[in-house]
């Protein structure tokens, strides 16, 4: 589903390990129990949280599934993250518009995201 939704492919073994270390995850399924949307939170469980892997199958995009995923993820954070916690995410265009609706803002020009790929 990642690739169909425009995300990068991942090694199955690494993905299983990553999922086991999630703090919270959302999986949306259709009437046939096929995965059509997902998102999860990773972090230290204290003050650092990162929203990742938000994806919706192309046939289900534009129908509110992204909002359902973000609503559930932010509900979990609202109920569990301590005051002062830092929640981050990488926002691809045009999904950045969705994240803004949930209170997320760009960090630039104060900071820029960086990464190193292995």
Short mmCIF file of C-alpha atoms in Angstrom, two decimals:
data_model
loop_
_atom_site.label_atom_id
_atom_site.label_comp_id
_atom_site.label_asym_id
_atom_site.label_seq_id
_atom_site.Cartn_x
_atom_site.Cartn_y
_atom_site.Cartn_z
CA UNK A 1 0.00 0.00 0.00
CA UNK A 2 2.89 2.41 0.69
CA UNK A 3 4.00 2.49 -2.93
CA UNK A 4 0.45 2.79 -4.31
CA UNK A 5 -0.10 5.78 -2.02
CA UNK A 6 3.11 7.47 -3.17
CA UNK A 7 5.41 6.51 -0.30
CA UNK A 8 8.72 4.70 -0.66
CA UNK A 9 8.91 0.92 -0.58
CA UNK A 10 10.30 -0.65 2.59
CA UNK A 11 11.92 -3.98 3.39
CA UNK A 12 9.25 -6.25 4.93
CA UNK A 13 11.46 -7.33 7.83
CA UNK A 14 12.39 -3.74 8.68
CA UNK A 15 8.73 -2.70 8.41
CA UNK A 16 7.67 -5.41 10.89
CA UNK A 17 10.30 -4.22 13.36
CA UNK A 18 9.22 -0.60 12.91
CA UNK A 19 5.56 -1.44 13.48
CA UNK A 20 6.41 -3.27 16.71
CA UNK A 21 8.00 -0.08 18.02
CA UNK A 22 5.03 2.15 17.26
CA UNK A 23 3.47 4.06 20.11
CA UNK A 24 0.08 4.13 18.38
CA UNK A 25 -1.17 3.12 14.95
CA UNK A 26 -4.30 3.54 12.85
CA UNK A 27 -5.31 1.06 10.15
CA UNK A 28 -8.40 1.68 8.02
CA UNK A 29 -9.92 -1.28 6.21
CA UNK A 30 -12.67 -1.52 3.62
CA UNK A 31 -15.65 -3.89 3.71
CA UNK A 32 -13.40 -6.69 2.39
CA UNK A 33 -10.91 -6.10 5.25
CA UNK A 34 -8.27 -4.79 2.82
CA UNK A 35 -6.00 -2.07 4.19
CA UNK A 36 -6.95 1.27 2.60
CA UNK A 37 -5.36 3.77 4.98
CA UNK A 38 -2.78 3.94 7.74
CA UNK A 39 -0.71 6.16 9.96
CA UNK A 40 1.29 5.78 13.14
CA UNK A 41 3.14 7.55 15.91
CA UNK A 42 6.66 6.68 16.96
CA UNK A 43 8.82 8.31 19.59
CA UNK A 44 10.19 8.02 23.09
CA UNK A 45 6.80 8.04 24.80
CA UNK A 46 7.82 11.04 26.85
CA UNK A 47 8.48 14.30 25.08
CA UNK A 48 9.29 13.39 21.48
CA UNK A 49 6.71 12.06 19.03
CA UNK A 50 6.84 11.70 15.26
CA UNK A 51 3.83 11.07 13.02
CA UNK A 52 4.82 8.78 10.14
CA UNK A 53 3.57 6.48 7.39
CA UNK A 54 0.33 8.31 6.68
CA UNK A 55 -1.00 6.80 3.48
CA UNK A 56 -4.34 6.26 1.77
CA UNK A 57 -4.92 3.99 -1.22
CA UNK A 58 -5.47 6.12 -4.35
CA UNK A 59 -9.06 4.88 -4.85
CA UNK A 60 -9.91 6.16 -1.35
CA UNK A 61 -8.08 9.49 -1.50
CA UNK A 62 -10.13 12.67 -1.31
CA UNK A 63 -12.89 10.94 0.67
CA UNK A 64 -11.91 11.97 4.19
CA UNK A 65 -9.77 8.97 5.11
CA UNK A 66 -6.72 11.15 5.75
CA UNK A 67 -8.82 13.22 8.16
CA UNK A 68 -9.93 10.08 10.00
CA UNK A 69 -6.31 8.97 10.37
CA UNK A 70 -5.11 12.38 11.58
CA UNK A 71 -8.08 12.73 13.94
CA UNK A 72 -7.26 9.42 15.60
CA UNK A 73 -3.54 10.16 15.82
CA UNK A 74 -4.09 13.61 17.30
CA UNK A 75 -6.76 12.27 19.68
CA UNK A 76 -4.20 9.80 21.02
CA UNK A 77 -1.63 12.57 21.45
CA UNK A 78 -4.16 14.90 23.08
CA UNK A 79 -4.97 12.18 25.62
CA UNK A 80 -1.44 10.89 26.24
CA UNK A 81 1.33 13.36 25.37
CA UNK A 82 2.53 15.40 28.34
CA UNK A 83 2.50 19.18 28.35
CA UNK A 84 5.53 20.45 26.46
CA UNK A 85 5.81 17.40 24.20
CA UNK A 86 7.18 18.00 20.70
CA UNK A 87 5.31 16.33 17.82
CA UNK A 88 6.85 16.42 14.36
CA UNK A 89 6.08 15.11 10.89
CA UNK A 90 7.36 15.44 7.35
CA UNK A 91 4.74 17.18 5.23
CA UNK A 92 4.63 16.40 1.53
CA UNK A 93 2.63 18.69 -0.74
CA UNK A 94 -0.38 18.67 -0.96
CA UNK A 95 -0.86 16.79 2.35
CA UNK A 96 0.62 19.74 4.22
CA UNK A 97 -2.79 21.40 3.96
CA UNK A 98 -4.33 18.56 5.95
CA UNK A 99 -1.69 18.77 8.67
CA UNK A 100 -2.19 22.53 9.03
CA UNK A 101 -5.84 21.83 9.91
CA UNK A 102 -4.59 19.86 12.92
CA UNK A 103 -2.36 22.65 14.20
CA UNK A 104 0.94 21.74 12.56
CA UNK A 105 3.13 24.57 11.27
CA UNK A 106 6.31 24.81 9.24
CA UNK A 107 9.52 25.12 11.24
CA UNK A 108 11.31 27.27 8.64
CA UNK A 109 13.01 29.69 8.76
CA UNK A 110 13.97 28.81 12.35
CA UNK A 111 14.97 25.28 11.35
CA UNK A 112 15.07 22.95 8.38
CA UNK A 113 14.55 19.20 8.28
CA UNK A 114 17.56 17.03 7.54
CA UNK A 115 18.05 13.34 6.89
CA UNK A 116 20.62 10.71 6.07
CA UNK A 117 19.50 7.68 4.10
CA UNK A 118 21.07 4.23 4.47
#
